[in-house]
Short mmCIF file of C-alpha atoms and ligand atoms in Angstrom, two decimals:
data_model
loop_
_atom_site.label_atom_id
_atom_site.label_comp_id
_atom_site.label_asym_id
_atom_site.label_seq_id
_atom_site.Cartn_x
_atom_site.Cartn_y
_atom_site.Cartn_z
CA MET A 210 56.50 -40.88 20.64
CA THR A 211 58.79 -37.97 21.56
CA ASP A 212 62.17 -37.90 19.90
CA PRO A 213 64.77 -38.86 22.60
CA LEU A 214 67.37 -36.78 20.76
CA ASN A 215 65.21 -33.70 20.94
CA HIS A 216 64.40 -33.49 24.66
CA SER A 217 66.17 -30.17 24.73
CA TYR A 218 66.20 -27.08 26.86
CA TYR A 219 65.85 -25.15 23.62
CA ALA A 220 62.68 -26.94 22.51
CA ALA A 221 61.21 -26.42 25.99
CA THR A 222 61.92 -22.67 25.92
CA ALA A 223 61.30 -22.00 22.22
CA HIS A 224 59.34 -18.95 21.15
CA GLU A 225 55.91 -19.68 19.85
CA ARG A 226 55.74 -20.71 16.23
CA GLN A 227 53.19 -22.12 13.88
CA LEU A 228 53.75 -25.15 11.69
CA ARG A 229 53.50 -23.88 8.19
CA SER A 230 52.42 -26.52 5.73
CA ASP A 231 51.32 -26.01 2.20
CA ILE A 232 50.74 -28.61 -0.42
CA GLY A 233 50.88 -28.17 -4.15
CA ASP A 234 53.14 -27.53 -7.08
CA GLU A 235 54.73 -24.12 -7.21
CA ARG A 236 57.20 -22.00 -9.11
CA CYS A 237 59.67 -19.54 -7.65
CA ASP A 238 63.03 -17.93 -8.29
CA VAL A 239 64.81 -19.73 -5.42
CA ALA A 240 63.93 -22.95 -3.62
CA VAL A 241 65.83 -23.56 -0.38
CA ILE A 242 66.01 -27.07 1.08
CA GLY A 243 66.48 -27.08 4.86
CA GLY A 244 65.39 -24.67 7.57
CA GLY A 245 68.58 -24.43 9.66
CA PHE A 246 70.77 -21.34 9.97
CA THR A 247 72.20 -21.80 6.46
CA GLY A 248 68.89 -22.22 4.68
CA LEU A 249 67.03 -19.56 6.68
CA SER A 250 69.80 -17.02 6.26
CA ALA A 251 70.06 -17.72 2.52
CA ALA A 252 66.28 -17.52 2.09
CA LEU A 253 66.07 -14.21 3.97
CA ALA A 254 69.00 -12.71 2.06
CA CYS A 255 67.56 -13.84 -1.30
CA ALA A 256 64.16 -12.33 -0.47
CA GLU A 257 65.85 -9.08 0.52
CA ARG A 258 67.37 -9.04 -2.95
CA GLY A 259 63.99 -9.31 -4.58
CA PHE A 260 63.90 -13.04 -5.40
CA SER A 261 60.70 -15.00 -4.78
CA VAL A 262 61.70 -17.75 -2.34
CA ILE A 263 60.20 -21.00 -1.04
CA LEU A 264 61.94 -22.85 1.80
CA ILE A 265 61.11 -26.52 2.33
CA GLU A 266 61.90 -28.08 5.70
CA LEU A 267 61.64 -31.76 6.57
CA LYS A 268 60.29 -31.14 10.10
CA THR A 269 60.21 -27.66 11.64
CA VAL A 270 62.68 -24.79 11.34
CA GLY A 271 65.68 -25.38 13.58
CA PHE A 272 65.00 -29.13 13.73
CA GLY A 273 68.59 -30.03 12.76
CA ALA A 274 71.91 -29.02 14.29
CA SER A 275 70.83 -25.36 14.31
CA GLY A 276 68.22 -25.93 16.99
CA ARG A 277 70.31 -28.32 19.10
CA ASN A 278 73.83 -26.98 19.27
CA GLY A 279 75.89 -25.69 22.16
CA GLY A 280 75.01 -22.10 21.24
CA GLN A 281 78.69 -21.14 21.19
CA LEU A 282 79.49 -18.32 18.80
CA ILE A 283 83.15 -18.81 17.98
CA PRO A 284 84.74 -16.44 15.47
CA GLY A 285 86.68 -18.09 12.66
CA LEU A 286 86.85 -21.60 11.30
CA ARG A 287 88.17 -24.89 12.70
CA TRP A 288 91.62 -23.93 11.41
CA THR A 289 93.48 -21.12 13.12
CA ALA A 290 94.17 -17.99 11.08
CA SER A 291 97.90 -18.78 11.07
CA GLU A 292 97.22 -22.28 9.71
CA LEU A 293 95.10 -20.73 6.97
CA GLU A 294 97.86 -18.27 6.10
CA GLU A 295 100.51 -20.98 6.04
CA GLU A 296 98.41 -23.16 3.76
CA PHE A 297 96.81 -20.57 1.46
CA GLY A 298 99.11 -17.55 1.55
CA SER A 299 98.53 -14.04 2.81
CA GLU A 300 95.97 -12.78 0.29
CA ARG A 301 93.54 -15.64 0.81
CA ALA A 302 94.16 -15.61 4.56
CA ASN A 303 93.24 -11.91 4.60
CA ALA A 304 90.03 -12.55 2.72
CA LEU A 305 89.12 -15.49 4.99
CA PHE A 306 89.92 -13.47 8.09
CA ASN A 307 87.78 -10.54 6.95
CA LEU A 308 84.82 -12.83 6.39
CA CYS A 309 85.07 -15.42 9.13
CA TRP A 310 86.49 -13.41 12.01
CA ARG A 311 85.45 -9.84 11.29
CA GLU A 312 81.92 -10.30 9.94
CA ASN A 313 79.58 -11.17 12.78
CA ARG A 314 76.44 -11.60 10.72
CA VAL A 315 74.59 -13.28 13.60
CA LYS A 316 74.93 -10.18 15.74
CA ALA A 317 73.89 -8.04 12.79
CA ARG A 318 70.78 -10.16 12.10
CA ILE A 319 69.79 -10.20 15.77
CA ALA A 320 70.08 -6.40 15.93
CA LYS A 321 68.32 -5.79 12.62
CA HIS A 322 65.33 -8.04 13.30
CA GLY A 323 65.16 -7.64 17.07
CA ILE A 324 65.54 -11.40 17.63
CA ALA A 325 65.20 -12.31 21.32
CA CYS A 326 67.69 -15.15 21.75
CA ASP A 327 69.64 -14.42 24.95
CA LEU A 328 72.75 -13.20 23.10
CA LYS A 329 75.77 -12.73 25.40
CA ALA A 330 79.31 -11.61 24.56
CA GLY A 331 82.48 -13.54 25.40
CA HIS A 332 84.05 -16.87 24.44
CA LEU A 333 86.85 -18.59 26.34
CA GLU A 334 89.06 -21.25 24.80
CA ALA A 335 90.51 -23.25 27.69
CA ALA A 336 93.84 -25.08 27.40
CA TRP A 337 93.83 -28.75 28.32
CA THR A 338 97.64 -28.95 28.38
CA PRO A 339 100.47 -26.42 28.86
CA LYS A 340 101.41 -27.10 25.24
CA ASP A 341 97.90 -26.15 24.13
CA PHE A 342 98.19 -22.92 26.12
CA ASP A 343 101.48 -22.02 24.41
CA ALA A 344 99.88 -22.56 21.01
CA MET A 345 96.86 -20.44 21.99
CA ARG A 346 99.05 -17.62 23.24
CA ARG A 347 101.09 -17.65 20.04
CA GLU A 348 97.91 -17.54 17.95
CA ALA A 349 96.49 -14.64 19.99
CA ASP A 350 99.74 -12.70 19.50
CA TYR A 351 99.66 -13.48 15.78
CA LEU A 352 96.03 -12.31 15.43
CA ALA A 353 96.84 -9.06 17.23
CA ALA A 354 100.02 -8.34 15.26
CA ARG A 355 98.78 -9.46 11.85
CA PHE A 356 95.14 -8.31 11.90
CA GLY A 357 94.84 -6.05 14.96
CA TYR A 358 92.39 -8.58 16.40
CA GLU A 359 92.36 -8.22 20.17
CA SER A 360 91.67 -11.01 22.64
CA ASP A 361 92.84 -11.57 26.22
CA VAL A 362 95.41 -14.23 27.03
CA VAL A 363 94.48 -15.60 30.46
CA ALA A 364 97.23 -17.22 32.53
CA LYS A 365 96.40 -20.33 34.56
CA THR A 366 96.54 -18.25 37.74
CA ASP A 367 93.91 -15.83 36.37
CA MET A 368 91.49 -18.42 35.04
CA ASP A 369 89.31 -18.16 38.15
CA ALA A 370 88.01 -14.83 36.84
CA HIS A 371 86.27 -16.90 34.17
CA ILE A 372 85.82 -20.42 35.42
CA ALA A 373 85.80 -22.20 38.78
CA THR A 374 87.96 -25.23 38.00
CA PRO A 375 91.71 -25.83 38.33
CA LEU A 376 91.59 -28.17 35.33
CA TYR A 377 92.82 -25.83 32.63
CA HIS A 378 96.30 -24.46 31.96
CA GLY A 379 95.18 -21.01 30.86
CA GLY A 380 93.13 -19.82 27.94
CA VAL A 381 92.18 -17.07 25.55
CA HIS A 382 89.09 -14.94 26.09
CA ASP A 383 87.64 -13.49 22.91
CA PRO A 384 85.14 -10.68 23.57
CA GLN A 385 84.00 -10.90 19.93
CA GLY A 386 82.70 -14.43 20.52
CA GLY A 387 79.67 -15.23 22.63
CA HIS A 388 76.66 -17.47 23.05
CA PHE A 389 72.94 -17.54 22.37
CA HIS A 390 69.75 -19.64 22.34
CA PRO A 391 70.18 -21.21 18.91
CA LEU A 392 66.62 -22.40 18.36
CA ASN A 393 65.14 -19.01 19.18
CA TYR A 394 67.63 -17.45 16.78
CA ALA A 395 66.46 -19.87 14.05
CA ILE A 396 62.82 -19.09 14.79
CA GLY A 397 63.62 -15.35 14.73
CA LEU A 398 65.34 -15.73 11.36
CA ALA A 399 62.34 -17.66 10.03
CA LYS A 400 59.97 -14.90 11.11
CA ALA A 401 62.22 -12.26 9.53
CA ALA A 402 62.34 -14.33 6.34
CA GLU A 403 58.56 -14.58 6.25
CA ARG A 404 58.21 -10.85 6.77
CA ALA A 405 60.56 -10.41 3.80
CA GLY A 406 58.25 -12.59 1.70
CA VAL A 407 59.76 -16.09 2.01
CA ARG A 408 57.19 -18.91 1.90
CA ILE A 409 58.16 -21.58 4.42
CA ARG A 410 56.76 -25.09 3.97
CA GLU A 411 57.44 -27.34 6.97
CA ASP A 412 56.88 -31.04 7.47
CA GLU A 413 57.76 -31.77 3.84
CA ARG A 414 60.68 -33.83 2.59
CA VAL A 415 62.52 -33.10 -0.63
CA TRP A 416 63.34 -36.41 -2.28
CA LEU A 417 65.16 -35.39 -5.37
CA ILE A 418 66.71 -32.48 -7.21
CA ASP A 419 66.28 -32.78 -10.97
CA SER A 420 68.70 -30.37 -12.60
CA SER A 421 68.74 -32.11 -15.98
CA SER A 422 67.26 -29.02 -17.55
CA ALA A 423 69.31 -26.18 -16.11
CA ASP A 424 66.39 -23.78 -15.84
CA PRO A 425 64.13 -24.48 -14.09
CA VAL A 426 65.54 -26.96 -11.60
CA GLU A 427 62.79 -29.21 -10.24
CA LEU A 428 62.46 -30.44 -6.68
CA MET A 429 60.39 -33.54 -6.09
CA THR A 430 58.99 -33.33 -2.60
CA GLU A 431 56.77 -35.89 -0.95
CA TRP A 432 53.74 -33.77 -1.87
CA SER A 433 54.61 -31.75 -4.93
CA ILE A 434 56.99 -30.47 -7.55
CA ILE A 435 58.65 -27.11 -6.98
CA SER A 436 60.22 -25.48 -10.03
CA ALA A 437 62.90 -22.91 -9.36
CA ARG A 438 65.52 -20.99 -11.23
CA TYR A 439 68.00 -21.66 -8.42
CA VAL A 440 68.14 -24.23 -5.64
CA ILE A 441 70.05 -23.98 -2.36
CA ASP A 442 70.78 -27.30 -0.67
CA ALA A 443 71.17 -26.50 3.04
CA THR A 444 70.51 -29.96 4.47
CA ASP A 445 73.94 -30.37 6.13
CA SER A 446 74.23 -33.84 7.68
CA TRP A 447 71.30 -35.08 5.55
CA ILE A 448 72.80 -33.85 2.29
CA GLY A 449 73.59 -37.35 1.04
CA ASP A 450 69.89 -38.25 1.09
CA VAL A 451 69.15 -35.59 -1.51
CA GLU A 452 72.48 -35.47 -3.34
CA PRO A 453 74.43 -38.70 -2.76
CA ASP A 454 77.52 -37.31 -4.44
CA LEU A 455 77.74 -34.40 -1.97
CA GLY A 456 77.12 -36.82 0.89
CA ARG A 457 80.61 -38.24 0.30
CA TYR A 458 82.16 -35.04 1.65
CA THR A 459 80.93 -35.33 5.23
CA VAL A 460 80.34 -37.89 7.95
CA PRO A 461 77.82 -37.29 10.74
CA ILE A 462 79.30 -37.47 14.25
CA MET A 463 76.77 -37.65 17.07
CA ASN A 464 77.26 -35.13 19.86
CA TYR A 465 75.27 -34.72 23.08
CA ASN A 466 74.27 -31.89 25.42
CA ILE A 467 72.65 -31.62 28.81
CA ALA A 468 71.06 -28.76 30.76
CA THR A 469 71.04 -28.88 34.54
CA ALA A 470 68.23 -27.46 36.63
CA PRO A 471 68.84 -23.75 37.42
CA LEU A 472 71.88 -23.60 39.73
CA ALA A 473 72.16 -21.39 42.80
CA ASN A 474 75.96 -21.24 42.28
CA ALA A 475 75.84 -20.70 38.49
CA ASP A 476 77.59 -17.31 38.59
CA ALA A 477 80.34 -18.74 40.77
CA LEU A 478 81.01 -21.51 38.24
CA LEU A 479 81.34 -19.13 35.29
CA PRO A 480 81.86 -15.64 36.76
CA GLY A 481 82.50 -14.04 33.36
CA ASP A 482 79.38 -15.63 31.81
CA ALA A 483 81.43 -16.54 28.73
CA ALA A 484 80.88 -19.67 26.67
CA VAL A 485 83.79 -22.08 27.19
CA ALA A 486 85.23 -24.70 24.87
CA ASP A 487 88.34 -26.65 25.76
CA SER A 488 91.18 -27.76 23.53
CA ARG A 489 90.67 -31.51 23.69
CA PHE A 490 90.03 -33.27 20.40
CA VAL A 491 86.75 -34.59 21.80
CA LEU A 492 86.05 -31.33 23.49
CA ASN A 493 83.94 -30.21 26.41
CA TYR A 494 81.96 -27.05 25.81
CA PHE A 495 79.64 -25.32 28.21
CA ARG A 496 77.93 -22.09 29.16
CA LEU A 497 75.10 -20.71 31.26
CA SER A 498 71.57 -20.32 29.94
CA ALA A 499 69.61 -17.14 30.61
CA ASP A 500 67.91 -18.88 33.55
CA LYS A 501 71.24 -20.02 35.05
CA ARG A 502 71.40 -23.63 34.00
CA LEU A 503 74.69 -25.13 32.95
CA ILE A 504 74.42 -26.29 29.35
CA PHE A 505 77.19 -28.80 28.86
CA GLY A 506 78.31 -30.69 25.77
CA GLY A 507 80.84 -33.47 26.01
CA GLY A 508 81.71 -36.84 24.59
CA GLU A 509 81.17 -37.86 21.00
CA ARG A 510 79.78 -41.16 19.87
CA TYR A 511 80.83 -42.68 16.64
CA SER A 512 77.80 -44.93 16.58
CA GLN A 513 74.63 -43.38 15.20
CA THR A 514 72.61 -44.99 17.99
CA PRO A 515 72.13 -42.57 20.87
CA PRO A 516 73.08 -43.63 24.40
CA ARG A 517 70.09 -45.00 26.31
CA ASP A 518 70.45 -42.23 28.85
CA ILE A 519 71.99 -39.04 27.45
CA ALA A 520 72.23 -37.38 30.89
CA ALA A 521 74.19 -40.35 32.26
CA PHE A 522 76.45 -40.31 29.22
CA VAL A 523 77.38 -36.59 29.50
CA ARG A 524 77.34 -36.21 33.31
CA PRO A 525 80.89 -37.62 33.93
CA PHE A 526 82.41 -35.04 31.58
CA MET A 527 80.62 -32.26 33.47
CA ALA A 528 81.65 -33.77 36.83
CA GLU A 529 85.30 -33.80 35.79
CA VAL A 530 85.19 -30.05 35.11
CA PHE A 531 82.90 -29.09 38.00
CA PRO A 532 83.04 -31.78 40.72
CA GLU A 533 80.84 -29.67 43.02
CA ILE A 534 77.83 -30.16 40.75
CA ALA A 535 78.54 -33.81 39.92
CA ASP A 536 75.13 -34.78 41.31
CA ALA A 537 73.17 -31.77 40.07
CA LYS A 538 69.71 -32.44 38.73
CA ILE A 539 69.72 -32.67 34.96
CA ASP A 540 66.48 -31.51 33.37
CA TYR A 541 67.27 -32.06 29.68
CA GLY A 542 69.52 -34.22 27.53
CA TRP A 543 69.59 -34.11 23.74
CA GLY A 544 71.82 -34.70 20.76
CA GLY A 545 72.40 -34.12 17.12
CA ALA A 546 74.64 -34.90 14.20
CA VAL A 547 77.66 -32.72 13.50
CA ALA A 548 78.53 -32.92 9.79
CA VAL A 549 82.31 -33.14 9.63
CA THR A 550 84.47 -32.82 6.49
CA MET A 551 87.86 -34.48 5.94
CA ASN A 552 89.82 -31.29 6.61
CA ARG A 553 87.26 -29.69 9.00
CA LEU A 554 86.68 -26.75 6.64
CA PRO A 555 83.15 -26.22 5.31
CA HIS A 556 82.26 -27.49 1.85
CA ILE A 557 80.57 -24.70 -0.06
CA GLY A 558 79.98 -24.38 -3.75
CA ARG A 559 77.78 -24.35 -6.78
CA ARG A 560 76.93 -26.87 -9.47
CA GLY A 561 75.07 -25.13 -12.25
CA ASN A 562 72.09 -23.49 -10.61
CA VAL A 563 72.31 -25.57 -7.44
CA PHE A 564 74.21 -23.98 -4.53
CA TYR A 565 75.23 -25.86 -1.41
CA ALA A 566 76.93 -25.22 1.96
CA HIS A 567 77.52 -27.96 4.51
CA GLY A 568 80.12 -29.63 6.72
CA PHE A 569 80.82 -26.77 9.13
CA SER A 570 82.48 -29.37 11.35
CA GLY A 571 81.12 -28.23 14.71
CA HIS A 572 81.95 -24.61 14.00
CA GLY A 573 78.83 -23.47 12.23
CA ALA A 574 76.79 -21.34 14.62
CA LEU A 575 78.39 -18.14 13.40
CA VAL A 576 79.58 -18.85 9.87
CA THR A 577 76.36 -20.48 8.55
CA THR A 578 74.50 -17.14 8.61
CA LEU A 579 77.35 -15.63 6.62
CA ALA A 580 77.43 -18.57 4.19
CA GLY A 581 73.70 -18.21 3.47
CA GLU A 582 74.13 -14.51 2.76
CA LEU A 583 77.13 -15.12 0.48
CA ILE A 584 75.08 -17.57 -1.56
CA ALA A 585 72.41 -14.88 -2.06
CA GLU A 586 75.13 -12.40 -3.01
CA ALA A 587 76.57 -14.81 -5.59
CA MET A 588 73.14 -15.55 -6.98
CA ALA A 589 72.57 -11.83 -7.46
CA GLY A 590 75.76 -11.65 -9.52
CA THR A 591 78.62 -10.80 -7.13
CA ALA A 592 80.49 -13.99 -6.37
CA GLU A 593 83.78 -12.59 -5.11
CA ARG A 594 83.14 -13.14 -1.40
CA PHE A 595 81.27 -16.39 -1.99
CA ASP A 596 84.32 -17.66 -3.89
CA VAL A 597 86.55 -17.07 -0.86
CA LEU A 598 84.68 -19.86 0.92
CA ALA A 599 83.86 -21.88 -2.18
CA ASN A 600 87.56 -22.09 -3.03
CA LEU A 601 88.44 -23.83 0.23
CA PRO A 602 89.77 -27.27 -0.64
CA SER A 603 87.68 -30.34 0.01
CA LYS A 604 87.96 -34.03 -0.63
CA PRO A 605 85.39 -36.77 -0.33
CA PHE A 606 85.93 -39.30 2.46
CA PRO A 607 87.34 -42.55 1.13
CA GLY A 608 85.42 -45.76 1.39
CA GLY A 609 82.19 -45.40 -0.55
CA LYS A 610 78.73 -45.47 0.96
CA TRP A 611 79.27 -48.33 3.43
CA LEU A 612 82.91 -47.90 4.47
CA ARG A 613 82.99 -44.11 4.73
CA GLN A 614 81.62 -43.90 8.27
CA PRO A 615 83.72 -46.78 9.72
CA LEU A 616 86.94 -45.44 8.19
CA ALA A 617 86.29 -41.91 9.41
CA THR A 618 85.45 -43.34 12.84
CA LEU A 619 88.81 -45.10 13.01
CA GLY A 620 90.59 -41.82 12.33
CA LEU A 621 88.56 -40.02 14.98
CA LEU A 622 89.15 -42.75 17.54
CA TYR A 623 92.86 -42.38 16.98
CA TYR A 624 92.75 -38.68 17.88
CA ALA A 625 90.41 -39.27 20.81
CA MET A 626 92.92 -41.83 22.14
CA LYS A 627 95.78 -39.33 21.77
CA ASP A 628 93.69 -36.93 23.88
CA LYS A 629 93.34 -39.47 26.66
CA LEU A 630 97.04 -40.27 26.63
CA GLY A 631 97.81 -36.51 26.82
C1 FAD B 948 75.05 -31.20 19.39
C2 FAD B 948 75.68 -30.15 18.53
C3 FAD B 948 76.39 -29.11 19.13
C4 FAD B 948 76.97 -28.11 18.35
N1 FAD B 948 77.54 -27.05 18.97
C5 FAD B 948 78.01 -26.02 18.24
C6 FAD B 948 78.47 -24.84 18.87
O1 FAD B 948 78.38 -24.70 20.09
N2 FAD B 948 79.01 -23.85 18.09
C7 FAD B 948 79.07 -23.97 16.73
O2 FAD B 948 79.60 -23.06 16.06
N3 FAD B 948 78.55 -25.05 16.09
C8 FAD B 948 78.01 -26.06 16.81
N4 FAD B 948 77.45 -27.13 16.16
C9 FAD B 948 77.39 -27.13 14.69
C10 FAD B 948 76.27 -26.21 14.16
O3 FAD B 948 75.10 -26.40 14.91
C11 FAD B 948 76.00 -26.52 12.68
O4 FAD B 948 77.21 -26.32 11.95
C12 FAD B 948 74.94 -25.64 12.04
O5 FAD B 948 73.79 -25.56 12.85
C13 FAD B 948 74.55 -26.20 10.68
O6 FAD B 948 73.45 -25.46 10.20
P1 FAD B 948 72.74 -25.88 8.85
O7 FAD B 948 71.64 -24.92 8.63
O8 FAD B 948 73.77 -25.98 7.79
O9 FAD B 948 72.21 -27.35 9.11
P2 FAD B 948 70.97 -27.86 10.01
O10 FAD B 948 70.69 -26.94 11.12
O11 FAD B 948 71.24 -29.28 10.35
O12 FAD B 948 69.75 -27.76 9.04
C14 FAD B 948 69.49 -28.68 8.01
C15 FAD B 948 67.98 -28.77 7.88
O13 FAD B 948 67.64 -29.50 6.69
C16 FAD B 948 66.47 -30.22 6.95
N5 FAD B 948 66.40 -31.32 5.97
C17 FAD B 948 67.21 -32.40 5.90
N6 FAD B 948 66.87 -33.18 4.86
C18 FAD B 948 65.82 -32.57 4.26
C19 FAD B 948 65.03 -32.90 3.11
N7 FAD B 948 65.27 -33.99 2.40
N8 FAD B 948 64.01 -32.07 2.77
C20 FAD B 948 63.78 -30.93 3.48
N9 FAD B 948 64.51 -30.58 4.57
C21 FAD B 948 65.52 -31.38 4.95
C22 FAD B 948 66.65 -30.72 8.40
O14 FAD B 948 65.43 -31.06 9.00
C23 FAD B 948 67.32 -29.51 9.04
O15 FAD B 948 66.40 -28.64 9.68
C24 FAD B 948 76.87 -28.16 16.92
C25 FAD B 948 76.17 -29.20 16.31
C26 FAD B 948 75.55 -30.18 17.11
C27 FAD B 948 74.77 -31.26 16.44
#
């Protein structure tokens, strides 16, 4: 049976790839669990540094959030740079800014490996309320004055240069942001990793990490035992299956996307061809595909059960933004789990010889590639930049295994309600 959550435009337009399965015990320097952006980037960067690397993926590369997301490349983290500075002081804010805003490692990887993934420049944050617009404008001014980071503040009256809807109260256009075909990026990274010597084993589940003897760490997979000097756990919303203790730091929130049939008026809807995300707590985000479909994400569900009809679930959000295509044909509808932390900052770190990075909280398309590379850098002995992210604070969700999700859901419902009330 086909997976109803994976009826995606991306899967239908994915570059050719071969399932790579191997069975048997093996030894290597680095074993990576998970073939999303984080794991693939870490594996590639480790191989480039001369480590022997095996990557084990439950299904196929890009099967998780990395192959299903909105494809929006948004510089930074879920916190604004001014919030980071207020909380952590100027030195740490500088370091975070240099990594998370300045370093566009996705663009660098695409250029280096010639990855064909429909990369486009430009991201627009659209203000849902006048108050949101004021905050955005202040932040843009702060970024320009403090870091020389240039973006364009777009008044409500000028929004039609970017988007054909009167719904928003202005916005900020960031030319350093952009959008891409995330699954083809993941496949491109996997091919680059293989060329660099990484052995990818797909369709294989890791059950357990045994780090009782520090070196080697042993991974029990469903077929074999992999012994490695270092392990990288890049399983994101599945992390609790492999390491229950780390699973306490995130909850999975289901999020859904649709892709319309190619639209004759696509360029009129989004004349600037930027990716757009609005400022609602349960946000709408959308962009055009290379073949002029509208790819639209909207509406979260706090239940893990997908809606019976994903297209019907997302369509009203799209219709509110673009009433003229309310009845457009929808060719694809899919969904995935966004791993969200308590404070919406990623949870990155190291326990002995096991590294981990997860919980990018819906803001991972850009920073996961960086995180993977910083893990490789730390493993090779230079942990300074890795520590900038690893030192971000994090707390487990309260409530233990059974109450964690319901309690987090209550909190999220509260904010979603505030959104509705304005
Ligand atoms: C619907 C949706 C829309 C999103 N939109 C955006 C967006 O527009 N912009 C943005 O910045 N972010 C977005 N995100 C978030 C972003 O996609 C993620 O932060 C990012 O892809 C996480 O990458 P990852 O490699 O850490 O995890 P994943 O891509 O989830 O990879 C984890 C991998 O681990 C594998 N795995 C799990 N368990 C095991 C096991 N036991 N053994 C072996 N392998 C295992 C899984 O199969 C999976 O392939 C979105 C997420 C979703 C779900």
